């Protein structure tokens, strides 16, 4: 059986076991008098910031999505979007021009009305090189580059907005559905020195943040969808997975995000918690800096592909909630190439390939890893295991753990040789996975092409795929992209894993979309 189908079968079994428990009692209605109170959510990491346009991690997205909203929301299937602050839209020119009609009667938390002019002003800070604001790495990695894709943003009426792109992009709305593209109040766009106070249109208002400790939100009584039942939402920072589970078990938290995958069975047996997977599959990979020797040598890259026992790593570090990877695209993606074979574990071949490579130094290669990650409870242990396996085939390696922000900074500046990259992934259009990671336009310092690998043909295919609307044609192009990356071997895909969240039975009405973003607008705590 193919690895993708094995993983699909594992996920199906897992969902069958979890969903009956996870969905029971979720039928509470908005403003139910039996619901209310303060819900406490244990986060795996602190927020990167309070402006949705400046953050790239899912933990920040989850918190800020309670405060800010996007023009459209992710639908159940990749590429599908639903109304958000925009209630309808039309496109023309094969996806080059978009006209969006905004919801009326919506107000920002400071009382400012939502208008097309306010939205245009917000979006222009991303697309206008003269705005003096270049913080949205998500936007830049997908739509920026030397010539930004978005040419024009204008209000054509009080509640209608027109966007003109440089080239056709049928999947443009999928990008607008992501949290970094959320609409912020005019006061945040025009703020002077110092970080502006977060002001959005969402069901909760920002109250306070204590960096490294917690973020507190309060119910928005004027929310256009009706006031939430919860009075407050408190997000506490608890980096270690076992500590998050302990806070949940002791009643100090109502929900724990990203529990240890090896502890899921024990939590399920306890019978006191709801358990459910969040979003898509998370990615584990060993990244090489292809701008440096010896990683620029294809023989070194191929050696690493054969040096690691993916199936064994998957079993030892995540049990049945993980499966070995065969390529760079999630096996749950509609564009996943099932003919992709992956590389087999052949340590003798890895040793022979490395013997033909001139290493720049006799000193051990440094393998960086994050000290904490929502994706894996013990990233340091996995990094040490990888270092041992590579050393056994003739590549001496030592490990170094860095706090997550510092680790990400090293990768994006290209200040590394090898790195264990653990990425939170939603179920998205393949363009949003592949273009940021492999476009040559994202190889700039601080960019998202952290491997620094590119080729002329790969760039041509990436640009072609995002401009095609016909599904069968797109599948063929994405298959060739995956084959190009398989042959060039610029990264070692290790595994795809589930993320599992746990919460107490008293917390009702929480939903999650395919990006892994939680919706608390209809949630509440049962009053006993």
Coordinates of C-alpha atoms in Angstrom, one line a residue:
X1 CA 0.0 0.0 0.0
X2 CA 1.3 3.5 -0.9
X3 CA 2.4 5.7 2.1
X4 CA -0.2 8.3 1.3
X5 CA -3.0 5.7 1.5
X6 CA -1.5 4.2 4.7
X7 CA -1.5 7.7 6.3
X8 CA -5.1 8.3 5.0
X9 CA -6.2 5.0 6.7
X10 CA -4.5 6.0 9.9
X11 CA -6.2 9.3 10.0
X12 CA -9.6 7.8 9.2
X13 CA -9.2 5.3 12.1
X14 CA -8.1 8.2 14.4
X15 CA -11.0 10.3 13.5
X16 CA -13.5 7.5 14.0
X17 CA -12.1 7.0 17.5
X18 CA -12.0 10.7 18.4
X19 CA -14.9 12.5 16.8
X20 CA -17.9 10.9 18.6
X21 CA -16.3 12.1 21.8
X22 CA -15.2 15.4 20.4
X23 CA -18.6 16.4 18.9
X24 CA -20.8 15.5 21.8
X25 CA -22.4 18.5 23.4
X26 CA -21.4 20.9 20.7
X27 CA -25.0 21.9 19.8
X28 CA -25.2 24.9 22.2
X29 CA -26.7 27.9 20.6
X30 CA -25.4 31.5 20.6
X31 CA -26.3 33.5 23.7
X32 CA -27.4 30.3 25.5
X33 CA -28.1 31.5 29.1
X34 CA -26.6 28.2 30.4
X35 CA -23.3 29.2 28.9
X36 CA -20.8 31.9 29.8
X37 CA -17.8 32.6 32.0
X38 CA -14.1 32.8 31.3
X39 CA -12.4 30.1 29.2
X40 CA -8.7 29.5 29.6
X41 CA -6.7 28.1 26.7
X42 CA -3.1 26.8 27.2
X43 CA -0.9 27.8 24.2
X44 CA 2.3 26.1 23.1
X45 CA 4.1 29.4 22.5
X46 CA 3.8 33.1 22.9
X47 CA 2.4 35.4 20.2
X48 CA 4.8 36.9 17.7
X49 CA 2.9 40.2 17.9
X50 CA -0.5 41.8 18.0
X51 CA -0.9 42.9 14.4
X52 CA -2.1 40.0 12.3
X53 CA -0.1 41.3 9.3
X54 CA 3.1 40.9 11.2
X55 CA 2.8 37.3 12.4
X56 CA 3.3 34.0 10.6
X57 CA 2.7 31.3 13.2
X58 CA -0.5 29.5 13.9
X59 CA -0.5 30.2 17.6
X60 CA -0.6 33.9 16.9
X61 CA -3.2 33.4 14.2
X62 CA -5.5 31.5 16.6
X63 CA -5.5 34.2 19.2
X64 CA -5.7 37.2 16.8
X65 CA -8.5 35.6 14.8
X66 CA -10.7 36.1 17.8
X67 CA -10.1 39.9 17.5
X68 CA -9.7 40.4 13.7
X69 CA -11.6 39.0 10.7
X70 CA -10.8 38.4 7.1
X71 CA -12.8 39.4 4.0
X72 CA -13.5 35.7 3.3
X73 CA -13.2 32.6 5.4
X74 CA -11.8 29.2 4.6
X75 CA -14.5 26.7 3.4
X76 CA -14.3 23.0 4.1
X77 CA -12.2 22.1 1.0
X78 CA -8.9 23.7 0.0
X79 CA -9.5 26.5 -2.4
X80 CA -13.1 27.0 -1.2
X81 CA -14.0 30.2 0.6
X82 CA -17.1 31.4 2.4
X83 CA -18.4 35.0 3.2
X84 CA -16.6 36.9 6.0
X85 CA -16.6 40.6 6.1
X86 CA -17.3 40.4 2.4
X87 CA -20.7 38.8 1.7
X88 CA -20.3 38.4 -2.1
X89 CA -17.7 38.9 -4.9
X90 CA -17.1 38.6 -8.6
X91 CA -14.0 38.2 -10.7
X92 CA -13.1 39.0 -14.3
X93 CA -10.1 38.7 -16.5
X94 CA -9.6 35.1 -15.5
X95 CA -9.0 36.1 -11.9
X96 CA -7.1 39.3 -12.5
X97 CA -9.8 41.7 -11.2
X98 CA -11.9 41.2 -8.1
X99 CA -14.9 43.1 -6.9
X100 CA -15.9 42.4 -3.2
X101 CA -19.1 43.6 -1.5
X102 CA -18.8 44.3 2.2
X103 CA -21.2 43.4 5.0
X104 CA -23.0 46.5 6.1
X105 CA -23.6 47.5 9.8
X106 CA -20.2 46.2 10.9
X107 CA -18.1 48.3 13.3
X108 CA -14.5 48.1 14.6
X109 CA -14.1 47.8 18.3
X110 CA -13.4 51.6 18.6
X111 CA -16.8 52.4 17.0
X112 CA -15.4 53.2 13.5
X113 CA -17.7 51.8 10.8
X114 CA -16.3 49.2 8.4
X115 CA -16.2 50.8 4.9
X116 CA -14.5 49.9 1.6
X117 CA -12.2 52.9 2.1
X118 CA -11.0 51.5 5.5
X119 CA -10.4 48.1 4.0
X120 CA -8.5 49.6 1.0
X121 CA -6.3 51.5 3.4
X122 CA -5.5 48.4 5.3
X123 CA -4.7 46.3 2.2
X124 CA -2.6 49.1 0.7
X125 CA -0.1 48.9 3.5
X126 CA 0.8 45.4 2.2
X127 CA 0.9 46.2 -1.6
X128 CA 2.1 49.8 -1.8
X129 CA 6.0 49.9 -1.7
X130 CA 5.7 53.5 -0.7
X131 CA 3.6 52.8 2.4
X132 CA 6.8 52.4 4.5
X133 CA 5.4 49.3 6.1
X134 CA 6.7 45.9 4.9
X135 CA 5.9 43.7 7.8
X136 CA 3.6 41.2 6.1
X137 CA 5.9 38.3 5.3
X138 CA 2.9 36.1 4.4
X139 CA 1.8 38.7 1.7
X140 CA 5.3 39.3 0.5
X141 CA 6.1 35.6 0.1
X142 CA 3.0 35.0 -2.0
X143 CA 2.2 38.3 -3.7
X144 CA 5.3 40.5 -3.3
X145 CA 8.7 40.2 -4.9
X146 CA 10.3 42.9 -7.1
X147 CA 6.9 43.6 -8.7
X148 CA 4.0 43.1 -6.3
X149 CA 1.1 41.0 -7.7
X150 CA -1.5 43.5 -6.4
X151 CA -1.5 46.5 -8.7
X152 CA -4.5 48.5 -7.4
X153 CA -6.8 48.5 -4.4
X154 CA -9.7 51.0 -4.5
X155 CA -13.1 51.7 -2.9
X156 CA -15.7 52.0 -5.7
X157 CA -18.6 52.6 -3.3
X158 CA -19.0 52.8 0.5
X159 CA -19.2 49.0 0.7
X160 CA -17.6 47.8 -2.5
X161 CA -13.9 47.2 -3.1
X162 CA -12.0 46.5 -6.3
X163 CA -8.6 44.8 -6.4
X164 CA -6.6 44.6 -9.7
X165 CA -3.8 42.1 -9.9
X166 CA -0.7 42.2 -12.2
X167 CA -1.6 38.8 -13.6
X168 CA -4.5 36.3 -13.4
X169 CA -4.7 34.4 -10.1
X170 CA -7.8 32.2 -9.7
X171 CA -6.8 31.3 -6.1
X172 CA -6.4 34.8 -4.9
X173 CA -9.4 34.6 -2.5
X174 CA -7.7 31.6 -0.8
X175 CA -4.9 34.0 0.2
X176 CA -7.4 36.6 1.5
X177 CA -8.9 33.9 3.7
X178 CA -5.7 33.6 5.8
X179 CA -5.4 35.4 9.2
X180 CA -2.4 37.6 8.1
X181 CA -4.7 39.3 5.6
X182 CA -7.2 40.3 8.3
X183 CA -8.7 43.7 8.3
X184 CA -7.5 46.1 11.0
X185 CA -8.9 49.4 12.1
X186 CA -7.7 52.7 10.5
X187 CA -6.2 53.6 13.9
X188 CA -3.8 50.7 13.5
X189 CA -2.7 51.8 10.0
X190 CA -2.1 55.4 11.0
X191 CA -0.5 54.7 14.3
X192 CA 2.6 56.7 15.0
X193 CA 5.5 55.5 17.1
X194 CA 5.0 52.4 19.2
X195 CA 2.9 49.4 18.6
X196 CA -0.8 50.2 18.1
X197 CA -3.6 48.8 20.3
X198 CA -5.2 45.9 18.5
X199 CA -8.6 46.9 17.1
X200 CA -10.6 44.6 14.8
X201 CA -14.2 43.7 14.1
X202 CA -14.2 40.2 15.7
X203 CA -16.3 38.6 18.5
X204 CA -13.7 39.5 21.1
X205 CA -11.9 42.7 22.0
X206 CA -8.3 43.0 23.2
X207 CA -8.0 43.7 26.9
X208 CA -4.3 43.1 27.8
X209 CA -1.2 41.2 27.1
X210 CA 1.6 40.1 29.4
X211 CA 4.4 38.9 27.1
X212 CA 5.5 35.4 27.8
X213 CA 2.5 34.9 30.1
X214 CA -1.0 35.5 28.8
X215 CA -3.3 37.5 26.5
X216 CA -6.8 38.4 27.8
X217 CA -9.8 39.2 25.5
X218 CA -13.3 40.3 26.4
X219 CA -16.6 39.7 24.7
X220 CA -17.6 42.2 22.0
X221 CA -21.2 43.1 22.9
X222 CA -21.7 44.9 19.5
X223 CA -20.4 42.0 17.4
X224 CA -22.3 41.9 14.0
X225 CA -22.9 38.2 14.5
X226 CA -24.3 38.6 18.0
X227 CA -22.4 38.8 21.3
X228 CA -20.6 35.6 22.3
X229 CA -21.7 33.7 25.4
X230 CA -18.2 33.7 26.9
X231 CA -17.4 36.8 29.0
X232 CA -13.6 36.5 28.6
X233 CA -11.0 34.4 26.8
X234 CA -7.6 34.0 28.5
X235 CA -4.7 32.5 26.5
X236 CA -1.9 31.4 28.7
X237 CA 1.6 30.5 27.4
X238 CA 2.7 27.0 28.5
X239 CA 5.5 25.9 26.2
X240 CA 5.9 22.2 27.3
X241 CA 3.3 19.8 26.1
X242 CA 3.2 17.8 29.4
X243 CA 2.7 21.0 31.3
X244 CA -0.2 22.0 29.1
X245 CA -1.8 18.6 29.7
X246 CA -1.2 19.0 33.5
X247 CA -2.9 22.4 33.5
X248 CA -5.9 20.8 31.7
X249 CA -6.0 17.8 34.1
X250 CA -5.9 20.1 37.2
X251 CA -8.7 22.3 35.9
X252 CA -6.4 25.4 35.4
X253 CA -7.1 25.4 31.7
X254 CA -10.2 24.5 29.7
X255 CA -8.4 23.7 26.5
X256 CA -4.8 22.6 25.7
X257 CA -3.5 23.0 22.2
X258 CA -1.1 20.6 20.6
X259 CA -0.9 17.9 23.2
X260 CA 1.9 15.3 23.1
X261 CA 1.0 12.8 20.4
X262 CA 2.3 9.9 22.5
X263 CA 0.0 10.9 25.3
X264 CA -3.2 11.0 23.2
X265 CA -4.3 7.4 24.1
X266 CA -3.9 8.1 27.9
X267 CA -6.0 11.3 27.6
X268 CA -8.7 9.4 25.7
X269 CA -8.8 6.6 28.3
X270 CA -9.3 9.2 31.0
X271 CA -12.7 9.9 29.5
X272 CA -12.9 13.5 30.8
X273 CA -11.8 15.4 27.8
X274 CA -12.8 16.0 24.2
X275 CA -10.1 15.3 21.7
X276 CA -9.9 16.3 18.1
X277 CA -7.3 16.9 15.3
X278 CA -6.8 20.5 14.2
X279 CA -6.5 21.6 10.6
X280 CA -4.3 19.6 8.2
X281 CA -1.1 17.7 8.7
X282 CA 2.1 19.1 10.3
X283 CA 5.4 18.7 8.5
X284 CA 8.7 17.4 9.8
X285 CA 11.7 18.0 7.5
X286 CA 15.5 18.2 7.6
X287 CA 16.4 21.4 5.7
X288 CA 19.8 22.0 4.0
X289 CA 21.2 25.4 3.2
X290 CA 21.8 24.8 -0.6
X291 CA 23.7 28.1 -0.9
X292 CA 26.6 26.6 1.0
X293 CA 29.0 23.8 0.4
X294 CA 28.6 20.8 0.7
X295 CA 24.7 21.1 0.4
X296 CA 25.1 22.7 -3.0
X297 CA 26.4 19.3 -4.2
X298 CA 23.6 17.0 -5.3
X299 CA 25.6 14.0 -4.0
X300 CA 25.4 15.3 -0.4
X301 CA 21.7 16.0 -0.7
X302 CA 21.0 12.5 -2.1
X303 CA 23.1 11.0 0.7
X304 CA 21.0 12.6 3.4
X305 CA 17.8 11.3 1.7
X306 CA 19.0 7.7 2.1
X307 CA 20.6 8.2 5.6
X308 CA 17.5 8.5 7.8
X309 CA 15.0 5.7 8.7
X310 CA 11.8 7.7 8.3
X311 CA 9.4 5.0 9.3
X312 CA 11.3 4.3 12.5
X313 CA 11.5 8.0 13.4
X314 CA 7.7 8.3 12.8
X315 CA 6.9 5.3 15.1
X316 CA 9.3 6.4 17.9
X317 CA 8.3 10.0 18.1
X318 CA 4.6 10.1 17.3
X319 CA 3.2 6.5 17.2
X320 CA 0.2 6.1 15.0
X321 CA -0.5 9.8 14.6
X322 CA 2.3 10.2 12.1
X323 CA 3.6 8.6 8.9
X324 CA 6.8 8.8 6.9
X325 CA 6.9 11.5 4.2
X326 CA 7.6 10.7 0.5
X327 CA 7.6 14.3 -0.7
X328 CA 7.2 18.0 0.1
X329 CA 3.4 18.2 -0.4
X330 CA 0.9 16.8 2.2
X331 CA -0.7 13.5 1.2
X332 CA -4.0 15.1 2.0
X333 CA -3.6 17.7 -0.7
X334 CA -5.6 17.3 -3.9
X335 CA -2.4 17.9 -5.8
X336 CA -0.3 15.2 -4.0
X337 CA 1.5 13.1 -6.6
X338 CA 0.8 9.5 -5.6
X339 CA 3.5 8.3 -8.0
X340 CA 6.1 10.0 -5.9
X341 CA 8.2 7.1 -4.5
X342 CA 10.2 8.9 -1.9
X343 CA 13.8 7.8 -1.0
X344 CA 14.4 4.5 0.8
X345 CA 16.6 4.0 3.8
X346 CA 19.9 2.8 2.3
X347 CA 22.7 3.8 4.7
X348 CA 25.4 2.1 2.6
X349 CA 24.5 4.2 -0.4
X350 CA 24.5 7.3 1.8
X351 CA 28.0 6.4 3.0
X352 CA 29.3 5.9 -0.5
X353 CA 27.9 9.2 -1.8
X354 CA 29.4 11.1 1.2
X355 CA 32.8 9.5 0.6
X356 CA 32.9 11.2 -2.8
X357 CA 32.2 14.7 -1.4
X358 CA 34.8 17.1 -0.1
X359 CA 33.5 18.4 3.2
X360 CA 34.6 22.0 4.0
X361 CA 35.8 21.1 7.5
X362 CA 36.6 18.1 9.7
X363 CA 34.5 19.8 12.4
X364 CA 31.0 18.4 13.0
X365 CA 28.2 20.0 11.1
X366 CA 25.8 22.0 13.2
X367 CA 22.2 20.9 13.2
X368 CA 19.9 23.6 14.5
X369 CA 16.5 22.8 16.1
X370 CA 13.8 24.7 18.1
X371 CA 13.9 24.1 21.8
X372 CA 10.1 24.0 21.9
X373 CA 7.5 23.4 19.1
X374 CA 3.7 23.0 18.9
X375 CA 4.4 20.2 16.3
X376 CA 6.6 17.9 18.5
X377 CA 6.9 17.6 22.3
X378 CA 10.7 16.8 22.2
X379 CA 12.4 18.4 19.1
X380 CA 15.8 18.1 20.8
X381 CA 15.5 14.3 21.1
X382 CA 14.6 14.0 17.4
X383 CA 17.5 16.3 16.4
X384 CA 19.9 14.2 18.4
X385 CA 18.6 11.0 16.9
X386 CA 19.1 12.5 13.4
X387 CA 22.6 13.6 14.3
X388 CA 23.4 10.0 15.4
X389 CA 22.1 8.5 12.2
X390 CA 24.0 11.0 10.0
X391 CA 27.2 10.5 12.0
X392 CA 26.9 6.7 11.3
X393 CA 27.1 7.2 7.6
X394 CA 30.1 9.5 7.7
X395 CA 28.7 13.0 8.4
X396 CA 29.7 14.1 11.9
X397 CA 26.9 16.3 13.3
X398 CA 26.3 18.1 16.6
X399 CA 23.0 19.7 17.6
X400 CA 22.1 23.1 19.0
X401 CA 18.7 24.2 20.3
X402 CA 17.4 27.7 19.9
X403 CA 14.3 29.5 21.1
X404 CA 11.7 29.4 18.3
X405 CA 12.0 33.1 17.3
X406 CA 15.8 32.9 17.2
X407 CA 15.6 29.5 15.3
X408 CA 13.3 31.0 12.7
X409 CA 15.5 34.1 12.3
X410 CA 18.6 31.9 11.6
X411 CA 16.7 30.0 8.9
X412 CA 15.4 33.0 7.2
X413 CA 18.7 34.8 7.2
X414 CA 20.4 31.6 5.8
X415 CA 22.7 31.5 9.0
X416 CA 22.7 27.7 9.2
X417 CA 23.9 24.5 7.6
X418 CA 21.3 21.9 8.7
X419 CA 18.0 22.5 10.5
X420 CA 15.1 20.5 11.8
X421 CA 12.1 22.3 10.5
X422 CA 8.8 21.6 12.2
X423 CA 5.9 23.4 10.5
X424 CA 2.2 23.7 11.4
X425 CA 0.2 23.2 8.2
X426 CA -3.4 23.7 7.3
X427 CA -5.3 22.2 4.4
X428 CA -4.6 24.8 1.8
X429 CA -4.3 25.3 -1.9
X430 CA -0.9 23.8 -3.0
X431 CA 0.2 27.3 -4.2
X432 CA 0.3 28.5 -0.6
X433 CA 2.6 25.6 0.4
X434 CA 4.9 25.5 -2.6
X435 CA 5.4 29.1 -3.8
X436 CA 6.6 30.6 -0.5
X437 CA 9.0 27.7 0.1
X438 CA 10.5 27.3 -3.3
X439 CA 10.2 30.5 -5.4
X440 CA 13.5 32.2 -6.1
X441 CA 11.7 35.5 -5.3
X442 CA 11.6 34.4 -1.6
X443 CA 15.4 33.8 -1.3
X444 CA 16.0 37.3 0.1
X445 CA 17.4 37.7 3.6
X446 CA 14.5 37.1 5.9
X447 CA 12.5 35.3 3.2
X448 CA 10.6 32.0 3.3
X449 CA 12.7 30.0 0.8
X450 CA 15.0 29.0 3.7
X451 CA 16.8 26.2 1.7
X452 CA 17.9 28.9 -0.8
X453 CA 17.3 26.4 -3.6
X454 CA 15.8 27.4 -7.0
X455 CA 16.0 26.5 -10.6
X456 CA 14.7 28.2 -13.8
X457 CA 12.3 25.3 -14.6
X458 CA 11.0 25.2 -11.1
X459 CA 10.3 28.9 -11.0
X460 CA 8.5 28.7 -14.4
X461 CA 6.3 25.9 -13.1
X462 CA 5.5 27.7 -9.8
X463 CA 4.3 30.8 -11.7
X464 CA 2.4 28.7 -14.3
X465 CA 0.5 26.7 -11.6
X466 CA -0.9 29.8 -9.8
X467 CA -2.3 31.3 -13.0
X468 CA -4.1 28.2 -14.2
X469 CA -7.8 27.8 -13.4
X470 CA -8.4 24.4 -15.1
X471 CA -8.0 21.7 -12.3
X472 CA -6.7 18.9 -14.4
X473 CA -4.0 21.1 -15.9
X474 CA -3.0 22.4 -12.4
X475 CA -2.7 18.8 -11.1
X476 CA -0.2 18.0 -14.0
X477 CA 1.9 21.1 -13.3
X478 CA 2.0 20.4 -9.5
X479 CA 3.0 16.8 -10.3
X480 CA 6.0 18.1 -12.3
X481 CA 6.9 20.5 -9.5
X482 CA 7.0 17.6 -7.0
X483 CA 9.1 15.6 -9.4
X484 CA 11.5 18.5 -9.9
X485 CA 12.0 18.8 -6.1
X486 CA 12.3 15.0 -5.7
X487 CA 15.2 14.9 -8.2
X488 CA 16.9 17.9 -6.8
X489 CA 16.5 16.8 -3.2
X490 CA 17.0 20.2 -1.5
X491 CA 15.2 19.1 1.7
X492 CA 14.6 15.8 3.4
X493 CA 10.9 15.3 4.1
X494 CA 10.7 13.2 7.2
X495 CA 7.1 12.8 8.2
X496 CA 3.5 14.2 8.3
X497 CA 1.8 14.2 11.7
X498 CA -1.5 15.2 13.2
X499 CA -2.0 18.0 15.8
X500 CA -4.4 17.1 18.5
X501 CA -6.2 19.5 20.8
X502 CA -7.9 18.6 24.1
X503 CA -10.5 20.4 26.1
X504 CA -12.8 19.8 29.1
X505 CA -16.4 18.7 28.7
X506 CA -17.7 21.9 30.2
X507 CA -16.4 23.9 27.2
X508 CA -18.9 23.7 24.4
X509 CA -19.3 25.1 20.9
X510 CA -15.7 25.5 19.8
X511 CA -15.1 24.8 16.1
X512 CA -12.0 24.6 14.0
X513 CA -11.4 25.3 10.3
X514 CA -9.1 23.6 7.9
X515 CA -6.3 26.1 8.7
X516 CA -6.5 24.9 12.3
X517 CA -8.0 28.3 13.5
X518 CA -10.4 28.0 16.4
X519 CA -13.7 29.8 16.5
X520 CA -15.0 30.8 20.0
X521 CA -17.8 33.0 18.8
X522 CA -20.4 30.4 19.7
X523 CA -18.5 28.8 22.6
X524 CA -19.4 28.9 26.3
X525 CA -18.8 27.1 29.6
X526 CA -21.6 25.1 31.0
X527 CA -22.8 26.7 34.2
X528 CA -23.4 24.1 36.9

